């Protein structure tokens, strides 16, 4: 995606070179009320031999396979004179046209009623299109340019928002398949607010907030002011803006309670779908996704793992680097909201607390490294599965694992090298991001060695915490900033049964987490808990009560049913392993001047006021 695009010269060249070869789509929405769109695709200069057309099975920004072919039907092929051609559906999402002339037109109906960053949705208020979920493409023509025309004249006040290049007359251009697939498009009666930013080279670019929501213009304008402040903190980390293609970056925002919801990054835009009634009243709650996705316009869109290049539309790419691509983005997404003043230092401590608890207490990290967690993304990222997996015991999200790694590295660089993770991100940006050279894990290690002037530190850090499964000394690291990491419930008994699901008064185990007392007692998912220490478990409170009546090390009888059969076992209470991060002031300790300075330079604004 990165190599072919970019400069205006390359665009002109490709336009000239492929002017006869462009694949042209038209899309219309005559049955939007029932969530259908009609797509036609004209392919000129079709080479001799069977023409194969397919739907994608993956989407930029997602790491698992999705079956977009399931919502395509009534697919037909025609030759240049309009005569219908015979076709063979050789797989669910693959169509072969063995005999054809010079040009082929494909038409089909696409259904979409899932509003998020991955799928498509059509109704009377909008056409919300993730491109891989909407557009079929011919095999072997990835370098051909695409033109897409949207027909929506019957819809009141609809307008198009997309990172695609506008060509006039509701027609948009992409230089090749990779860019096209990366360019989600929203057509709606949305509201916009935009502002200009000046890059270090003096070039002006425009950032747009496009909101399809039930808010008034004033709310959207005010939200753009908040985003502008957030963007300032992002710029302070990286030192410069990316060069957005055509000089624009778009936040494509869709807010409605029935939405599916998520955020998806793209090269010059992001789709952010949220489930509140409006923006108004929820402004700061909605910011986290904005901050995360915007960070991606550097980290992943340009500072990009080699394993994601080129993006494979028939099967998800396997990546070793999502702990950095997603995890470091997750860390900064939250941190920069604190720096921008939208979240408090207490909020930041709570976020770090979640990360540290997960990375020190989840069974999924005991035997698996951040790299291995990244590789599991092909299954974890909304992959297609209805059967049970052992995810809870063998996996911790690369978002969480990576963010906890970013936290440790940031504190380590600050404490031991008088450097920061911002310095590291800028070094990676200079070496790989700005020149758009896809990186590998050894490249990341090398850059850390150069930055710290200590390659053996970098080698050791990667060996232990990236390739390996060791965990950093978070208590020691956090104390530098005057935060105390300690047991949240010292001396309190614990079963490992966080929450039971109650159906018809039956207490059913929703999970059995490795290493916990219930796991060791032989209890498993689906078992029905009857009594603990003679007490009938009829609700969560009865389990809490019996747990609180014991101390770690106590052994009690448990009765339960396993596949309908009554059984009993012994359970040994452990000490509650939950941790908490508390500012040292709140523990009765004193915040030293060094701690205060460390904390401020980490969590306070980095925007230099002129
Ligand atoms: Zn992300």
XYZ file of C-alpha atoms and ligand atoms in Angstrom:
611
model
C 0.000 0.000 0.000
C 2.793 2.346 0.838
C 5.167 2.049 -2.041
C 2.955 2.809 -4.984
C 1.259 5.842 -3.537
C 2.314 9.104 -2.217
C 3.528 11.745 -4.561
C 1.425 13.643 -7.029
C 3.880 12.630 -9.741
C 3.268 8.943 -9.086
C -0.474 9.577 -9.218
C -0.255 11.354 -12.572
C 2.011 8.671 -13.937
C -0.336 5.916 -12.914
C -3.349 7.818 -14.247
C -1.607 8.166 -17.608
C -0.306 4.642 -17.691
C -3.567 2.992 -16.680
C -6.104 5.373 -18.159
C -7.294 2.592 -20.457
C -7.208 0.011 -17.708
C -9.067 1.592 -14.816
C -11.653 -0.545 -13.110
C -14.839 1.529 -12.754
C -17.496 0.936 -10.162
C -20.901 2.508 -9.769
C -22.919 2.104 -6.580
C -26.568 2.973 -6.011
C -28.971 2.549 -3.123
C -32.531 1.971 -4.431
C -33.363 -0.411 -1.561
C -31.368 1.207 1.244
C -34.350 0.904 3.568
C -33.827 -2.870 3.448
C -30.046 -2.540 3.644
C -29.153 -3.332 0.059
C -26.882 -1.560 -2.403
C -26.401 -2.299 -6.094
C -22.829 -2.439 -7.355
C -21.575 -2.663 -10.888
C -17.931 -3.092 -11.863
C -16.622 -2.535 -15.372
C -13.289 -4.215 -16.171
C -11.730 -3.156 -19.501
C -8.913 -5.008 -21.286
C -9.514 -8.333 -19.615
C -6.633 -10.679 -20.466
C -7.426 -13.908 -22.285
C -8.226 -16.900 -20.096
C -10.592 -17.273 -17.162
C -11.453 -14.025 -15.390
C -11.682 -14.515 -11.620
C -13.560 -12.037 -9.460
C -13.771 -12.258 -5.681
C -14.726 -10.573 -2.433
C -12.061 -9.891 0.158
C -11.593 -12.025 3.263
C -9.719 -9.394 5.252
C -9.781 -5.660 5.851
C -7.002 -3.113 6.504
C -6.824 -2.537 10.243
C -8.231 -5.958 11.075
C -6.005 -8.916 11.718
C -8.439 -11.836 11.439
C -10.233 -13.290 8.461
C -13.780 -12.149 7.703
C -16.211 -13.640 5.187
C -17.415 -10.620 3.243
C -18.609 -12.888 0.427
C -21.639 -14.006 2.451
C -23.516 -10.742 1.812
C -23.116 -10.765 -1.993
C -25.883 -12.215 -4.160
C -27.420 -12.038 -7.639
C -23.925 -11.675 -9.082
C -23.955 -11.609 -12.884
C -21.395 -11.035 -15.634
C -21.951 -9.360 -19.009
C -19.803 -8.773 -22.086
C -19.306 -5.451 -23.872
C -22.556 -5.825 -25.815
C -24.570 -6.515 -22.677
C -24.876 -10.263 -23.258
C -24.888 -12.272 -20.021
C -21.824 -14.501 -19.590
C -21.695 -17.937 -17.977
C -19.999 -17.977 -14.582
C -18.955 -20.541 -12.033
C -18.956 -19.805 -8.292
C -15.881 -21.847 -7.374
C -15.823 -20.801 -3.696
C -18.230 -18.859 -1.506
C -16.633 -15.581 -2.464
C -14.961 -16.481 -5.789
C -16.571 -16.302 -9.235
C -14.935 -17.482 -12.467
C -15.920 -16.303 -15.943
C -14.184 -18.666 -18.391
C -15.354 -17.116 -21.675
C -15.520 -13.376 -22.160
C -14.619 -10.592 -24.564
C -12.369 -7.590 -24.064
C -14.443 -5.988 -21.367
C -16.578 -7.516 -18.630
C -19.244 -5.916 -16.476
C -20.076 -7.524 -13.137
C -23.214 -6.588 -11.210
C -24.372 -7.746 -7.788
C -26.438 -6.849 -4.764
C -24.685 -6.335 -1.456
C -26.443 -6.488 1.906
C -25.093 -4.544 4.871
C -26.631 -3.813 8.254
C -23.643 -3.732 10.587
C -22.321 -0.267 11.317
C -18.680 -0.426 12.380
C -15.242 -0.027 10.847
C -15.167 -3.479 9.268
C -18.502 -4.156 7.590
C -21.048 -2.160 5.611
C -24.417 -0.658 6.434
C -27.101 0.834 4.207
C -30.281 2.516 5.378
C -32.276 5.681 4.806
C -29.760 7.800 6.753
C -26.513 6.672 5.197
C -24.385 4.368 3.109
C -21.584 3.345 5.439
C -19.070 1.392 3.403
C -15.949 -0.400 4.392
C -14.508 -1.111 0.971
C -13.532 -4.807 1.381
C -17.050 -5.480 2.692
C -18.645 -3.789 -0.313
C -16.549 -4.102 -3.469
C -15.605 -7.223 -5.431
C -12.354 -7.124 -7.392
C -10.735 -9.066 -10.235
C -7.688 -11.228 -9.473
C -4.359 -10.231 -11.025
C -5.172 -6.545 -11.571
C -4.117 -5.080 -8.204
C -2.043 -2.309 -9.805
C -4.894 -0.974 -11.887
C -6.439 2.313 -10.780
C -10.047 2.382 -9.560
C -12.801 4.893 -10.202
C -15.971 4.723 -8.171
C -19.117 6.722 -8.799
C -21.756 6.988 -6.098
C -25.370 7.477 -7.288
C -27.486 8.864 -4.479
C -29.356 11.816 -6.025
C -32.694 10.630 -4.572
C -31.344 10.839 -1.016
C -31.926 14.108 0.798
C -28.744 16.063 1.522
C -26.373 13.117 1.356
C -22.700 13.978 0.821
C -19.625 11.789 0.396
C -16.775 11.653 2.930
C -13.695 9.577 2.109
C -9.909 9.707 1.776
C -10.328 8.725 -1.915
C -9.310 11.422 -4.381
C -12.352 13.442 -5.537
C -12.593 13.683 -9.343
C -15.869 15.644 -9.486
C -19.366 14.454 -10.358
C -19.466 12.140 -7.271
C -16.618 10.115 -8.722
C -13.539 9.152 -6.682
C -10.163 7.721 -7.576
C -7.681 5.284 -6.036
C -4.317 4.527 -7.635
C -4.554 0.783 -6.987
C -6.392 -1.949 -5.107
C -4.449 -1.502 -1.852
C -5.362 2.185 -1.552
C -8.953 1.567 -2.616
C -9.442 -1.136 0.016
C -8.014 1.201 2.663
C -10.537 3.991 1.930
C -13.839 3.571 3.808
C -16.570 5.890 2.600
C -19.499 7.437 4.436
C -22.371 9.005 2.483
C -24.843 10.790 4.727
C -26.252 14.135 5.703
C -23.379 14.617 8.129
C -21.957 17.698 9.812
C -18.329 18.735 9.519
C -15.785 20.870 11.285
C -12.212 21.210 10.128
C -9.002 22.996 10.941
C -5.661 23.557 9.313
C -2.337 22.379 10.665
C 1.088 23.530 9.575
C 3.761 20.891 9.207
C 7.461 21.417 9.976
C 8.122 21.956 6.263
C 5.560 24.782 6.245
C 3.016 22.752 4.286
C -0.586 23.270 5.381
C -2.897 20.280 5.747
C -6.529 20.016 6.822
C -7.971 17.762 9.492
C -11.707 17.100 9.182
C -14.227 15.870 11.700
C -17.134 14.334 9.772
C -19.965 13.447 12.150
C -23.003 11.426 11.224
C -24.860 11.861 14.507
C -27.924 13.524 15.978
C -25.928 16.513 17.187
C -26.181 20.162 16.288
C -23.402 22.021 14.494
C -22.247 23.694 17.699
C -21.562 20.332 19.370
C -19.560 19.176 16.342
C -17.625 22.470 16.273
C -16.850 22.189 19.986
C -15.770 18.588 19.569
C -13.358 19.608 16.825
C -11.800 22.067 19.282
C -11.215 19.194 21.709
C -9.748 17.042 18.945
C -7.448 19.863 17.929
C -6.026 19.927 21.448
C -5.596 16.143 21.402
C -3.893 16.320 17.995
C -1.422 18.839 19.453
C -0.204 16.257 21.978
C 0.193 13.667 19.227
C 2.274 16.096 17.206
C 4.467 16.747 20.256
C 5.325 13.028 20.440
C 6.238 12.609 16.776
C 7.677 16.043 16.008
C 5.860 16.355 12.685
C 2.647 15.375 10.954
C 2.642 12.657 8.333
C 2.198 13.914 4.796
C -1.454 13.101 4.266
C -2.258 12.213 0.654
C -4.092 15.117 -1.009
C -3.432 17.180 2.148
C -6.390 15.901 4.168
C -7.036 13.677 7.166
C -10.600 12.624 8.055
C -12.152 11.484 11.314
C -15.233 9.682 9.926
C -17.464 9.562 12.985
C -20.763 7.701 13.228
C -22.720 7.859 16.481
C -25.963 6.021 17.162
C -27.019 3.577 19.932
C -27.788 0.718 17.495
C -24.324 0.868 15.900
C -22.014 -2.112 16.290
C -19.098 0.164 17.172
C -15.323 0.176 16.862
C -12.531 2.286 15.446
C -10.474 1.440 12.378
C -7.358 3.210 11.215
C -6.532 4.015 7.603
C -3.802 5.912 5.848
C -5.496 9.316 5.745
C -8.658 8.659 7.714
C -10.206 6.647 10.476
C -13.712 5.267 10.878
C -14.918 5.701 14.446
C -18.297 4.156 15.206
C -19.737 4.675 18.664
C -22.900 3.683 20.467
C -23.949 6.676 22.532
C -27.161 8.587 21.655
C -25.115 11.627 20.642
C -21.698 13.217 20.964
C -23.239 15.859 23.220
C -22.766 14.840 26.838
C -20.359 12.013 25.999
C -17.467 14.040 24.594
C -14.642 12.882 26.818
C -15.832 9.243 26.942
C -15.635 9.091 23.163
C -12.140 10.579 22.952
C -10.177 7.397 23.729
C -10.926 5.844 20.338
C -10.072 9.094 18.556
C -6.727 9.273 20.313
C -5.890 5.630 19.595
C -6.863 5.776 15.923
C -5.147 9.080 15.265
C -1.868 7.766 16.690
C -2.115 5.078 14.002
C -1.704 7.674 11.249
C 1.967 7.442 12.240
C 2.219 4.091 14.012
C 1.054 1.345 11.612
C -0.035 3.435 8.641
C 3.484 4.692 7.906
C 5.659 3.181 10.633
C 4.514 -0.184 9.359
C 5.488 -3.801 10.097
C 6.895 -5.652 7.123
C 4.552 -8.540 7.875
C 1.523 -6.391 6.953
C 2.967 -5.465 3.547
C 1.332 -5.930 1.165
C -2.010 -6.476 2.821
C -3.389 -9.879 1.820
C -7.072 -9.773 0.863
C -7.519 -13.520 0.647
C -6.129 -14.461 4.063
C -5.104 -12.374 7.086
C -1.439 -11.458 7.336
C 0.440 -13.062 10.228
C 2.224 -10.348 12.213
C 4.881 -10.449 14.953
C 4.683 -6.747 15.698
C 1.159 -5.949 16.881
C 2.414 -5.468 20.464
C 4.051 -2.283 19.069
C 1.621 -1.437 16.254
C -1.454 -1.786 18.480
C -0.064 -2.023 22.010
C 2.120 1.098 21.931
C -0.779 2.882 20.194
C -3.046 1.806 23.042
C -0.572 3.150 25.609
C -0.288 6.517 23.886
C -4.001 6.760 23.129
C -4.704 6.983 26.850
C -1.529 8.799 27.913
C -2.044 11.654 25.447
C -5.534 12.344 26.798
C -3.962 12.907 30.211
C -1.307 15.136 28.677
C -4.048 17.079 26.872
C -5.911 17.574 30.171
C -8.964 15.465 29.259
C -8.069 12.773 31.797
C -6.628 13.233 35.265
C -3.447 11.776 36.724
C -5.771 9.477 38.712
C -7.366 8.276 35.448
C -3.892 7.576 34.071
C -2.961 5.605 37.212
C -6.152 3.523 36.795
C -5.261 2.797 33.176
C -1.730 1.731 34.150
C -3.264 -0.346 36.935
C -5.356 -2.284 34.417
C -2.277 -2.932 32.275
C -0.051 -4.024 35.151
C -2.709 -6.319 36.668
C -3.278 -7.954 33.307
C 0.377 -8.479 32.545
C 1.297 -9.770 36.012
C -1.823 -11.832 36.753
C -3.244 -13.188 33.479
C -2.485 -16.837 32.762
C -2.141 -15.966 29.050
C 1.178 -14.196 29.584
C 2.857 -16.842 31.734
C 4.004 -18.928 28.777
C 3.570 -16.586 25.831
C 5.569 -13.571 24.666
C 4.217 -10.326 23.171
C 5.271 -11.669 19.763
C 3.240 -14.823 20.283
C 0.261 -12.742 21.440
C 0.577 -10.740 18.203
C 0.504 -13.901 16.130
C -2.732 -15.027 17.805
C -4.469 -11.909 16.404
C -5.493 -13.869 13.309
C -7.867 -15.779 15.605
C -8.610 -13.181 18.265
C -9.544 -10.108 16.217
C -13.194 -11.082 15.676
C -12.160 -14.189 13.810
C -14.803 -16.545 12.537
C -15.485 -19.175 15.214
C -18.471 -20.450 17.120
C -16.624 -23.096 19.135
C -14.949 -22.486 22.465
C -11.255 -21.615 22.524
C -8.813 -21.614 25.424
C -8.078 -17.926 24.771
C -8.480 -16.964 28.432
C -5.558 -19.185 29.369
C -3.202 -18.865 26.420
C -3.641 -15.296 25.257
C -3.527 -11.754 26.545
C -4.532 -9.145 23.990
C -1.548 -7.603 22.183
C -3.245 -4.244 22.940
C -2.881 -4.815 26.666
C 0.375 -6.776 26.584
C 1.935 -4.231 24.228
C 0.671 -1.229 26.196
C 2.118 -2.708 29.405
C 5.416 -3.200 27.539
C 5.306 0.428 26.359
C 4.718 1.550 29.963
C 7.738 -0.417 31.168
C 9.985 0.795 28.350
C 8.920 4.419 28.810
C 9.695 4.303 32.553
C 12.939 2.440 31.909
C 14.150 4.992 29.345
C 13.248 7.851 31.673
C 14.860 6.310 34.750
C 18.033 4.854 33.228
C 18.798 6.912 30.131
C 17.219 10.358 30.579
C 15.277 9.518 27.441
C 11.571 8.880 26.873
C 9.399 6.586 24.801
C 8.582 9.711 22.751
C 12.280 9.811 21.779
C 12.056 6.170 20.730
C 8.920 6.742 18.637
C 10.600 9.713 16.922
C 13.703 7.608 16.227
C 11.538 4.892 14.684
C 9.662 7.531 12.708
C 12.882 8.927 11.247
C 14.353 5.528 10.414
C 11.263 3.695 9.152
C 8.042 5.714 9.375
C 8.765 8.855 7.398
C 10.678 7.078 4.607
C 8.003 4.337 4.719
C 10.438 1.460 5.038
C 8.540 -1.459 6.537
C 10.256 -2.647 9.732
C 10.979 -5.981 11.406
C 11.403 -6.801 15.106
C 15.251 -6.739 14.755
C 14.918 -3.213 13.278
C 13.044 -2.123 16.412
C 15.791 -3.564 18.614
C 18.500 -1.916 16.542
C 16.856 1.519 16.818
C 16.564 1.150 20.607
C 20.275 0.320 20.733
C 21.197 3.375 18.659
C 18.931 5.683 20.665
C 20.242 4.571 24.057
C 23.803 4.183 22.701
C 23.582 0.861 24.479
C 22.933 -2.036 22.084
C 23.375 -4.560 24.875
C 20.529 -2.949 26.850
C 18.352 -3.148 23.719
C 19.319 -6.782 23.129
C 18.599 -7.646 26.750
C 15.252 -5.825 26.771
C 14.075 -7.587 23.611
C 15.362 -10.963 24.771
C 13.537 -10.770 28.079
C 10.349 -8.867 27.311
C 9.646 -9.127 23.564
C 10.964 -12.515 22.480
C 10.753 -13.791 26.051
C 8.107 -14.021 28.734
C 9.768 -12.135 31.595
C 7.882 -9.263 33.167
C 9.335 -5.894 34.133
C 9.655 -4.762 37.747
C 6.681 -2.416 37.582
C 6.742 -1.572 41.294
C 10.292 -0.259 41.033
C 9.648 1.566 37.767
C 6.428 3.252 38.897
C 7.956 4.433 42.177
C 10.165 6.789 40.136
C 6.995 8.743 39.366
C 5.674 8.506 42.913
C 3.218 5.683 42.251
C 3.040 2.715 44.604
C 2.160 -0.696 43.191
C 0.792 -2.913 45.951
C -1.694 -5.692 46.702
C -5.239 -4.341 46.510
C -6.673 -6.892 48.955
C -3.804 -8.210 51.051
C -4.643 -11.216 53.219
C -8.052 -11.654 51.565
C -9.201 -15.075 50.368
C -9.754 -15.668 46.652
C -11.293 -18.423 44.548
C -10.594 -17.167 41.027
C -14.322 -17.125 40.300
C -14.735 -13.500 39.308
C -18.315 -13.724 38.106
C -20.737 -16.588 37.824
C -23.537 -16.640 35.312
C -26.919 -17.354 36.869
C -29.593 -19.030 34.811
C -32.729 -20.390 36.488
C -30.948 -19.937 39.809
C -28.052 -22.159 38.707
C -24.538 -20.828 39.244
C -22.651 -21.742 36.086
C -18.901 -21.261 35.617
C -18.302 -18.993 32.615
C -14.575 -19.740 32.712
C -11.889 -21.528 34.671
C -8.693 -19.544 34.660
C -5.363 -21.353 34.831
C -3.556 -21.145 38.177
C -6.611 -20.133 40.221
C -8.023 -22.180 43.138
C -11.104 -23.218 41.120
C -8.941 -24.420 38.225
C -6.780 -26.413 40.610
C -9.897 -27.864 42.245
C -10.798 -29.356 38.871
C -13.794 -27.146 38.160
C -14.326 -26.180 34.531
C -16.432 -24.061 32.210
C -20.101 -25.084 32.306
C -19.968 -26.784 35.724
C -22.836 -25.801 37.995
C -21.703 -24.752 41.440
C -24.016 -26.003 44.235
C -22.329 -25.335 47.591
C -19.053 -23.929 48.910
C -18.235 -24.860 52.511
C -21.838 -26.005 52.933
C -23.285 -22.678 51.776
C -25.701 -22.815 48.857
C -24.530 -20.576 45.996
C -27.721 -18.977 44.721
C -26.284 -15.597 43.752
C -22.940 -13.783 43.467
C -23.389 -12.326 46.960
C -23.527 -15.774 48.594
C -20.174 -16.678 46.997
C -18.674 -13.352 48.081
C -19.903 -13.919 51.622
C -18.416 -17.390 51.971
C -15.129 -16.196 50.430
C -14.888 -13.273 52.830
C -15.430 -15.633 55.771
C -12.174 -17.446 54.935
C -8.496 -16.686 54.700
C -5.851 -17.780 52.195
C -4.863 -21.415 52.744
C -8.257 -22.522 54.116
C -9.563 -25.709 52.480
C -13.327 -26.115 51.921
C -15.672 -28.664 50.386
C -17.298 -27.749 47.100
C -20.245 -29.584 45.535
C -21.156 -29.116 41.899
C -22.622 -30.895 38.901
C -20.537 -31.952 35.916
C -22.593 -32.906 32.844
C -25.566 -33.373 35.169
C -23.735 -35.643 37.611
C -23.292 -34.587 41.257
C -19.646 -34.297 42.302
C -17.533 -32.860 45.094
C -14.015 -31.532 45.427
C -11.783 -29.581 47.805
C -10.864 -25.983 47.110
C -7.917 -24.195 48.727
C -8.359 -20.427 48.961
C -5.419 -18.376 47.700
C -4.574 -14.774 48.504
C -6.314 -12.291 46.230
C -3.647 -11.393 43.640
C -5.246 -8.117 42.505
C -2.859 -5.165 42.479
C -3.467 -1.445 42.711
C -1.483 1.620 41.761
C -1.824 4.458 44.244
C -0.080 7.818 44.226
C 2.449 7.849 47.036
C 0.754 10.863 48.619
C -2.332 8.727 49.214
C -0.344 5.998 50.958
C 0.953 8.427 53.567
C 4.371 8.528 51.903
C 5.906 11.691 50.558
C 6.231 12.707 46.958
C 9.838 13.807 46.543
C 10.848 16.596 44.205
C 12.472 14.073 41.867
C 9.289 12.014 41.768
C 7.199 15.092 41.052
C 9.524 16.145 38.205
C 9.512 12.614 36.780
C 5.724 12.443 36.946
C 5.192 15.891 35.436
C 7.528 15.353 32.509
C 5.739 12.089 31.823
C 2.068 13.020 32.269
C 1.900 16.786 31.732
C 1.437 18.498 28.389
C 4.381 18.305 26.011
C 3.041 21.047 23.762
C 5.552 23.862 23.847
C 3.788 27.185 24.166
C 5.256 29.866 21.985
Zn -5.574 0.140 16.789
